[in-house]
Coordinates of C-alpha atoms and ligand atoms in Angstrom, one line a residue:
X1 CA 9.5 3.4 26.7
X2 CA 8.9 1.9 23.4
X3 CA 5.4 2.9 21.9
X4 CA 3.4 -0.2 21.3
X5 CA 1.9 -0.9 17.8
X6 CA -1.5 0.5 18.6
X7 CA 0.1 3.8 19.8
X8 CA 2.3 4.4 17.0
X9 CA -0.7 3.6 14.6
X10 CA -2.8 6.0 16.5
X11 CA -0.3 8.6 16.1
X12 CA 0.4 8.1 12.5
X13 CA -3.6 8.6 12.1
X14 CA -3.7 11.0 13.6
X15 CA -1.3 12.9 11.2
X16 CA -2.7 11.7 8.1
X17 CA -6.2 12.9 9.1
X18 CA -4.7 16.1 9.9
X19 CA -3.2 16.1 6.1
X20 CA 0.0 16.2 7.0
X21 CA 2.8 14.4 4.9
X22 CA 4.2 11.2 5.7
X23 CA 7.6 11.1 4.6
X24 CA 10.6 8.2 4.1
X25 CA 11.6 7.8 7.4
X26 CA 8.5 8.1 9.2
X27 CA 6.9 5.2 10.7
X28 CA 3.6 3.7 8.8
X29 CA 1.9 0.7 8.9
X30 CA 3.1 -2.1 6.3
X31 CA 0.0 -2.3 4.7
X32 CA 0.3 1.3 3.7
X33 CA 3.7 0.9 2.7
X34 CA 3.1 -2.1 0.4
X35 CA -0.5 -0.4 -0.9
X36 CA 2.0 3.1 -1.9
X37 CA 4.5 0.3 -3.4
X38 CA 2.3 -1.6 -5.1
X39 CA 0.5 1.7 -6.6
X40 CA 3.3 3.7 -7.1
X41 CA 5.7 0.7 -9.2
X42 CA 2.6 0.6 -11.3
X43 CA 1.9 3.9 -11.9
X44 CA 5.9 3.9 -13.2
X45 CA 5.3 1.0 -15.0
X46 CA 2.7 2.7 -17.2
X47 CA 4.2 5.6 -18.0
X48 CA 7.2 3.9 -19.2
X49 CA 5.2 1.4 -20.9
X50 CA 2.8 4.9 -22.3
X51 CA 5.8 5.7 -24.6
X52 CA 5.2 3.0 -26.5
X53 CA 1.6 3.4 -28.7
X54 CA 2.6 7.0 -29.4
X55 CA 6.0 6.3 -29.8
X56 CA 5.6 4.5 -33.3
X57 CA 3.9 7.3 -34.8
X58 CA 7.7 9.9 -34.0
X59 CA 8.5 9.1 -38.0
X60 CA 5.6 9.2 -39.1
X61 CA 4.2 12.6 -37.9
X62 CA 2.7 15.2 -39.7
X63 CA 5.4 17.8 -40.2
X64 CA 8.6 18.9 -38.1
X65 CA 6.6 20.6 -35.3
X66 CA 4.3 17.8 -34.5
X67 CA 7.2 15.5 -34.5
X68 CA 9.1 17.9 -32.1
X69 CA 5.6 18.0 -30.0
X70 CA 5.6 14.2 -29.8
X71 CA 9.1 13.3 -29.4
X72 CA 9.2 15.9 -26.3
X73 CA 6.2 14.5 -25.0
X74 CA 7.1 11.1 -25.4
X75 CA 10.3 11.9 -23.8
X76 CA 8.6 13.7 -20.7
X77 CA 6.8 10.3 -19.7
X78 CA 10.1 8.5 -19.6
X79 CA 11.0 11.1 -17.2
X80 CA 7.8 10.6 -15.3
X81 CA 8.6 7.4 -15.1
X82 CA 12.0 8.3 -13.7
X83 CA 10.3 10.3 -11.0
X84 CA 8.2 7.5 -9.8
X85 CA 10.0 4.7 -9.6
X86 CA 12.7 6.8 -7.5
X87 CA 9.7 7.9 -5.1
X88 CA 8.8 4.3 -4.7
X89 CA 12.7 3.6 -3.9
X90 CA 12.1 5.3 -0.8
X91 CA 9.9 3.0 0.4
X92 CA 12.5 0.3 0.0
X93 CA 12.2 -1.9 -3.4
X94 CA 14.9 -1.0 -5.4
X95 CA 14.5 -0.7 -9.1
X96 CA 15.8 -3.6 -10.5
X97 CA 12.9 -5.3 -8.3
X98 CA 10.4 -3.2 -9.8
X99 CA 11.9 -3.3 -14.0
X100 CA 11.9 -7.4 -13.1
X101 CA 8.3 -7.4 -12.2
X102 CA 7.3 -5.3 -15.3
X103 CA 9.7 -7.8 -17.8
X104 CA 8.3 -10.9 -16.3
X105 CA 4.9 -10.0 -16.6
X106 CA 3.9 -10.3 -12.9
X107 CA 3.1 -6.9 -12.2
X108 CA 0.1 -4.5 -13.7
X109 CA 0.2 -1.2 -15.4
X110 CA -2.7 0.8 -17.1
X111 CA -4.8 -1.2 -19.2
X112 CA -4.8 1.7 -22.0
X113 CA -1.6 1.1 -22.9
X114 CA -2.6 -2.5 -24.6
X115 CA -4.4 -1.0 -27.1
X116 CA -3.6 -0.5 -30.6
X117 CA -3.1 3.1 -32.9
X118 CA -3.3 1.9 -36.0
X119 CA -3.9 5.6 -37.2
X120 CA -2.5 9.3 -36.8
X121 CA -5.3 10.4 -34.8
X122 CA -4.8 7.8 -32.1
X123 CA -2.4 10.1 -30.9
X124 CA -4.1 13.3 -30.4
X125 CA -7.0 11.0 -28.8
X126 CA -4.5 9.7 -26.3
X127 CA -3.1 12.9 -26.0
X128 CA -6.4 14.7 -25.4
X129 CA -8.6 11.8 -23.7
X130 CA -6.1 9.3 -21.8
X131 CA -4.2 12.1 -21.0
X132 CA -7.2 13.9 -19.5
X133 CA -8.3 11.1 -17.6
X134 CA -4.7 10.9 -15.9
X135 CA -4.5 14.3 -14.8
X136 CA -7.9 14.4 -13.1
X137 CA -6.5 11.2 -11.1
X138 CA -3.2 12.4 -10.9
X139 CA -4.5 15.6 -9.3
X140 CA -6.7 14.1 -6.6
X141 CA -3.3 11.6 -6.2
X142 CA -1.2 15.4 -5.7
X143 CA -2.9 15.8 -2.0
X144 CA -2.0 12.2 -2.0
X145 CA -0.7 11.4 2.2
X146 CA 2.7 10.2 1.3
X147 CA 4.9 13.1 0.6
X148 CA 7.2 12.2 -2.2
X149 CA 4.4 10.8 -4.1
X150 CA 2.7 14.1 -3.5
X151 CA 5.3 15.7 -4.9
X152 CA 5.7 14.0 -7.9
X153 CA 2.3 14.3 -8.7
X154 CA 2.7 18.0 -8.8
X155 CA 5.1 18.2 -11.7
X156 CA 4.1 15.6 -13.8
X157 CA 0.5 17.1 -13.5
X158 CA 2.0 20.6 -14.9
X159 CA 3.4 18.2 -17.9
X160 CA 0.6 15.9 -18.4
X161 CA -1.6 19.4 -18.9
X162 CA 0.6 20.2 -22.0
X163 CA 0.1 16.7 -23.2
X164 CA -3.7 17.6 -23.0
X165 CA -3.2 20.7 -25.1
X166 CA -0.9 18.8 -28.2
X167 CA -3.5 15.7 -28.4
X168 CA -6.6 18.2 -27.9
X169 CA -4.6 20.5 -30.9
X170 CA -4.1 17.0 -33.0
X171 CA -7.8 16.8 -33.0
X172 CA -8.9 20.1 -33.5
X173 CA -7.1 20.4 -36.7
X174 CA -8.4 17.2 -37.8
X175 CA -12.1 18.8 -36.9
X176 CA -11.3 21.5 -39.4
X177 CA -9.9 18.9 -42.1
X178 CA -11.4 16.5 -44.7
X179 CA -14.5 14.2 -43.7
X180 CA -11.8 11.5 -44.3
X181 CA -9.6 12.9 -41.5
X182 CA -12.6 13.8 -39.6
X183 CA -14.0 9.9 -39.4
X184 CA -10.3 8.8 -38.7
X185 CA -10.9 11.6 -35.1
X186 CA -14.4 9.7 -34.7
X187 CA -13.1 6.6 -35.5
X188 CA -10.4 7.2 -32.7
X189 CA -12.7 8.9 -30.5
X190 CA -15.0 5.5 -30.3
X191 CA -11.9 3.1 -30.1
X192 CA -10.6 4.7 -27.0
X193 CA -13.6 5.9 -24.7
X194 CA -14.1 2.5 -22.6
X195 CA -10.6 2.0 -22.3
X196 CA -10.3 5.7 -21.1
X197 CA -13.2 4.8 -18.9
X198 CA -11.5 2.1 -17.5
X199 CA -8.5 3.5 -16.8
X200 CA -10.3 5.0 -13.6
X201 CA -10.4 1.7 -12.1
X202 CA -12.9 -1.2 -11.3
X203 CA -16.1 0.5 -9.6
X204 CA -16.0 0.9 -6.1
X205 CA -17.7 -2.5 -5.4
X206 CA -15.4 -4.6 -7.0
X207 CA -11.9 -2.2 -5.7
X208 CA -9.8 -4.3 -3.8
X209 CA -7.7 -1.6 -2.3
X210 CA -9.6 1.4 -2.2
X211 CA -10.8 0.8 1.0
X212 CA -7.5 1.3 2.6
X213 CA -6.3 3.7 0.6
X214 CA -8.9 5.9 1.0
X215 CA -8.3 5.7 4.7
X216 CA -5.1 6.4 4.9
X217 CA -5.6 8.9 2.3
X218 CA -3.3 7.5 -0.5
X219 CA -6.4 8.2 -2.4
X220 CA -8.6 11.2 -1.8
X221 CA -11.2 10.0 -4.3
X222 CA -12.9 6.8 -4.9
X223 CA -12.4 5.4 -8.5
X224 CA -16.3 6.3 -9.3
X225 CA -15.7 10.2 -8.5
X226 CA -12.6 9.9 -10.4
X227 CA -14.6 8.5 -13.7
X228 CA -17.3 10.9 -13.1
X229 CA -15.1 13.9 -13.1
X230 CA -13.6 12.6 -16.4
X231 CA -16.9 12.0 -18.2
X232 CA -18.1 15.2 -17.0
X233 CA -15.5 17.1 -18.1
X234 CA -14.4 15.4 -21.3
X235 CA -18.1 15.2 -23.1
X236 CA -19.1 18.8 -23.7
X237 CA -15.5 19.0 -24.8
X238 CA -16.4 16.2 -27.2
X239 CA -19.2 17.8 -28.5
X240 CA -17.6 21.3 -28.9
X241 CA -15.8 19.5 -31.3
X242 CA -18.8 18.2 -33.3
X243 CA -17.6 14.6 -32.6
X244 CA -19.9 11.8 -30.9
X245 CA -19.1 10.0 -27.6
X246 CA -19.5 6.6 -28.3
X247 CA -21.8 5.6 -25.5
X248 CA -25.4 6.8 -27.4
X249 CA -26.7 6.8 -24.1
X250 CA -24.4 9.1 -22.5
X251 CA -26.3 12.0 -21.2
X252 CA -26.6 14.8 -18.8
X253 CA -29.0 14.3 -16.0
X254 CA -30.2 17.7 -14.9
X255 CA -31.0 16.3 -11.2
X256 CA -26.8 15.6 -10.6
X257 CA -25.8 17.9 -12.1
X258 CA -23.4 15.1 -13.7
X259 CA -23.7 13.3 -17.1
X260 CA -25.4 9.7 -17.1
X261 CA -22.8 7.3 -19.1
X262 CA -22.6 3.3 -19.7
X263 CA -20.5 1.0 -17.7
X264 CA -17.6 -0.3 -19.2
X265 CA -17.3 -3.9 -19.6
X266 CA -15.4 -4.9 -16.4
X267 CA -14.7 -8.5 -17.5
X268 CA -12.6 -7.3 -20.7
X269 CA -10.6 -4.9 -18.0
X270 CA -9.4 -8.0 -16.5
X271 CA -8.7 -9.8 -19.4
X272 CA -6.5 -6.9 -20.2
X273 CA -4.4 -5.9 -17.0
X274 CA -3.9 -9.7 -16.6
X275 CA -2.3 -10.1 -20.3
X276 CA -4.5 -10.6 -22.3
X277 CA -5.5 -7.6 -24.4
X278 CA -4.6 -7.0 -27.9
X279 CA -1.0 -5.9 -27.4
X280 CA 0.4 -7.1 -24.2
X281 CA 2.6 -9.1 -25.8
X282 CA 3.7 -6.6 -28.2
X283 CA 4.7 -3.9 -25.7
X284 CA 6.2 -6.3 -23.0
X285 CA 8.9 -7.9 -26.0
X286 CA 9.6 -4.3 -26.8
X287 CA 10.4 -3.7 -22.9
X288 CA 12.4 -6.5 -22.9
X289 CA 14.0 -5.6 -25.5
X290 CA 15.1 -2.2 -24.7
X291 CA 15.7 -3.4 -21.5
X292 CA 18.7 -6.0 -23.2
X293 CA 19.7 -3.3 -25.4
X294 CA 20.6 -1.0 -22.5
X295 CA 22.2 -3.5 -20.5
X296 CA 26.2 -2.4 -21.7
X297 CA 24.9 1.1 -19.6
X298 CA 23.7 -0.3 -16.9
X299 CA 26.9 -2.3 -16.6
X300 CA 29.6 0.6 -17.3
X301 CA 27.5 2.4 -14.8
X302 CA 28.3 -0.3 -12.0
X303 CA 31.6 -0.3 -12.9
X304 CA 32.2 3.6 -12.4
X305 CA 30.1 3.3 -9.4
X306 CA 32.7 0.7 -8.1
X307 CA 36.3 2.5 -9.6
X308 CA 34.7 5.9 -7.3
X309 CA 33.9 3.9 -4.3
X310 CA 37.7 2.1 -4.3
X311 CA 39.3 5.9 -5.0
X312 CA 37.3 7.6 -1.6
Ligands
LIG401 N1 -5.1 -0.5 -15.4 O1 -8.5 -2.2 -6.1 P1 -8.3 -1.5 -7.3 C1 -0.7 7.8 -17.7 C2 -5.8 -3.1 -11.0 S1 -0.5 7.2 -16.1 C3 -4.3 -1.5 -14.8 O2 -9.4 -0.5 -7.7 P2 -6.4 0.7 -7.0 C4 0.2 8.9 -18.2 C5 -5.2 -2.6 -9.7 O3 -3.9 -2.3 -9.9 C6 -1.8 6.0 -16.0 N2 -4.6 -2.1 -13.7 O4 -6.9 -0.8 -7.4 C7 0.4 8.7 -19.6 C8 -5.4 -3.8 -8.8 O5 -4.5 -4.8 -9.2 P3 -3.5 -5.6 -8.1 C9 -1.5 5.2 -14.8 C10 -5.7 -1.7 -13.0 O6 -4.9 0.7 -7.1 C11 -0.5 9.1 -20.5 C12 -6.8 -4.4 -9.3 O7 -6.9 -3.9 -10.6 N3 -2.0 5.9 -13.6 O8 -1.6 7.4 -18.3 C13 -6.5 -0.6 -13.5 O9 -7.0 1.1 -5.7 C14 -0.3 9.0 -21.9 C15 -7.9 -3.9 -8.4 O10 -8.2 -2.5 -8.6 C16 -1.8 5.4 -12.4 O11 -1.3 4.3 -12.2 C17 -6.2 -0.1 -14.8 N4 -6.9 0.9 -15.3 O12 -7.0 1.6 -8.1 C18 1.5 8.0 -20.1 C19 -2.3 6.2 -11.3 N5 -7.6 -0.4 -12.7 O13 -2.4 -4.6 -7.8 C20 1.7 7.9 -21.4 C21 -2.0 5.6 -9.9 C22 -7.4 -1.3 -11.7 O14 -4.3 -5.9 -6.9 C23 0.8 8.3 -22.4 N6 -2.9 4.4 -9.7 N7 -6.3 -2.0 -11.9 O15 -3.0 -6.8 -8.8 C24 -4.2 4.6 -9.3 O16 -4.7 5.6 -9.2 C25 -4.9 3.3 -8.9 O17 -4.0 2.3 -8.8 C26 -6.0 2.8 -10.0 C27 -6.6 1.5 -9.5 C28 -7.1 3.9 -10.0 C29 -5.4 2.6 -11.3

């Protein structure tokens, strides 16, 4: 007898609250299956789109090992990039859905990304904070319910940590370097912290999806822990450096054991995630425009694809 849609949601519940994985062919509700999509294209979207600030600075870096450093890294988000959009495959948008959402603008990825690095230690900040601030997400997203998200969290996690160690090493020799390259760390340090901030997400009273996610355990965290767990763990690090945070009235509050910090401003976040930050533009014509350049690929791929399927 056919289960009715009560039953089967039940049942798939039941399984999430017991942790177990949900997998590709499992039944799920829609909503969780357009949440995962939704949160998963983006996620790819900003990696890819990640390459790009740090990118720029490949020929300009400091010497042949900080160059190797940055090109692997650079090359390592491509791949995580790779890895996500295939586990959102499996949910049943195909790429070229996902790439023509990206190129025409409709869909998000992480407002970060839309800020400029006019200078070398823009790198080792993004490195060090942004990259920081992704693995303490991307850690709660690893007990994530859906499996091959899961999974992919795990890896890029073990990659995104030595990402943390180059930008943290970027600004640790600058620490020991001229006060010119010093303010240039500060200068960077400042730029960056609401944006990092923000990354985390809109506070929980103005999240439009973290309700459900967190029920169906797509999240595990709400956005506020996640920011908490960031600040927490990035400003004695600060400090240790003899650098500033930029919020003056950041401070730790014996009481919760966590550190007091301002709120970013949450109107400029969604200026930027809707287009409008200082270099949307900018990164979306260079998509487009690798995206054109690699078109002769993508056809002599389809054509292989089709000379095999005739020869079987
Ligand atoms: N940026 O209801 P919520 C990286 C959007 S990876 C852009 O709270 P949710 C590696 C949100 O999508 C960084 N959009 O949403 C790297 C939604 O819009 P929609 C990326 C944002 O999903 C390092 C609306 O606002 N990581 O950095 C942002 O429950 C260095 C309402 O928000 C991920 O994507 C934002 N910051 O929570 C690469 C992790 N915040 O779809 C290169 C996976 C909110 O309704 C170099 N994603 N929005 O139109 C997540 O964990 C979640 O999606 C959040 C947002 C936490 C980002």
């Amino acid at each position: 007898m056919d289960r009715t849609y009560d039953e089967k949601l039940a049942d798939f519940e039941a399984r999430v609250g017991r942790g177990e994985k949900i997998e590709p062919g499992d039944w799920m509700p829609e909503e969780y299956r357009k949440n995962l999509i939704r949160m998963m294209s983006q996620h790819a979207h900003s990696e890819i789109v990640g390459q790009l600030p740090e990118g720029k600075w490949i020929p300009y870096a400091p010497g042949f090992r900080r160059k190797l450093t940055l090109v692997a890294k650079v090359q390592d988000e491509a791949g995580h990039g790779q890895l996500l959009y295939r586990a959102a495959e499996t949910l049943g948008k195909s790429r070229e859905d996902m790439m023509e959402e990206l190129l025409s603008g409709k869909a998000k990825y992480a407002n970060v990304f839309n800020y400029p690095t006019p200078t070398w230690a823009d790198v080792g900040v993004i490195g060090w904070l942004v990259d920081t601030a992704a693995v303490i997400n991307q850690t709660m997203l690893a007990q994530s319910s859906y499996g091959p998200y899961a999974r992919a969290m795990k890896r890029i996690c073990y990659e995104e940590s030595f990402h943390i160690k180059q930008g943290y090493d970027i600004i640790a020799a600058l620490a020991r370097g001229t006060p010119e390259q010093r303010k240039m760390a500060q200068d960077s340090i400042d730029r960056w912290w609401y944006p990092t901030l923000m990354m985390s997400g809109p506070p929980d009273s103005l999240s439009v999806h973290s309700q459900q996610a967190l029920k169906w355990r797509i999240k595990t965290k709400s956005n506020e822990q996640v920011r908490q767990e960031f600040v927490d763990h990035i400003v004695p690090q600060i400090r240790a450096l003899g650098f500033e945070v930029a919020d003056k009235d950041c401070s730790y509050d014996k009481t919760s054991g966590h550190y007091r910090y301002t709120q970013p401003d949450w109107e400029e976040l969604k200026r930027v995630i809707n287009g409008d930050g200082p270099c949307n533009k900018e990164r979306l014509d260079a998509r487009r425009k690798t995206h054109e350049d690699g078109r002769w690929v993508r056809e002599a791929l389809a054509v292989k694809g089709r000379k095999s399927a005739e020869a079987a």
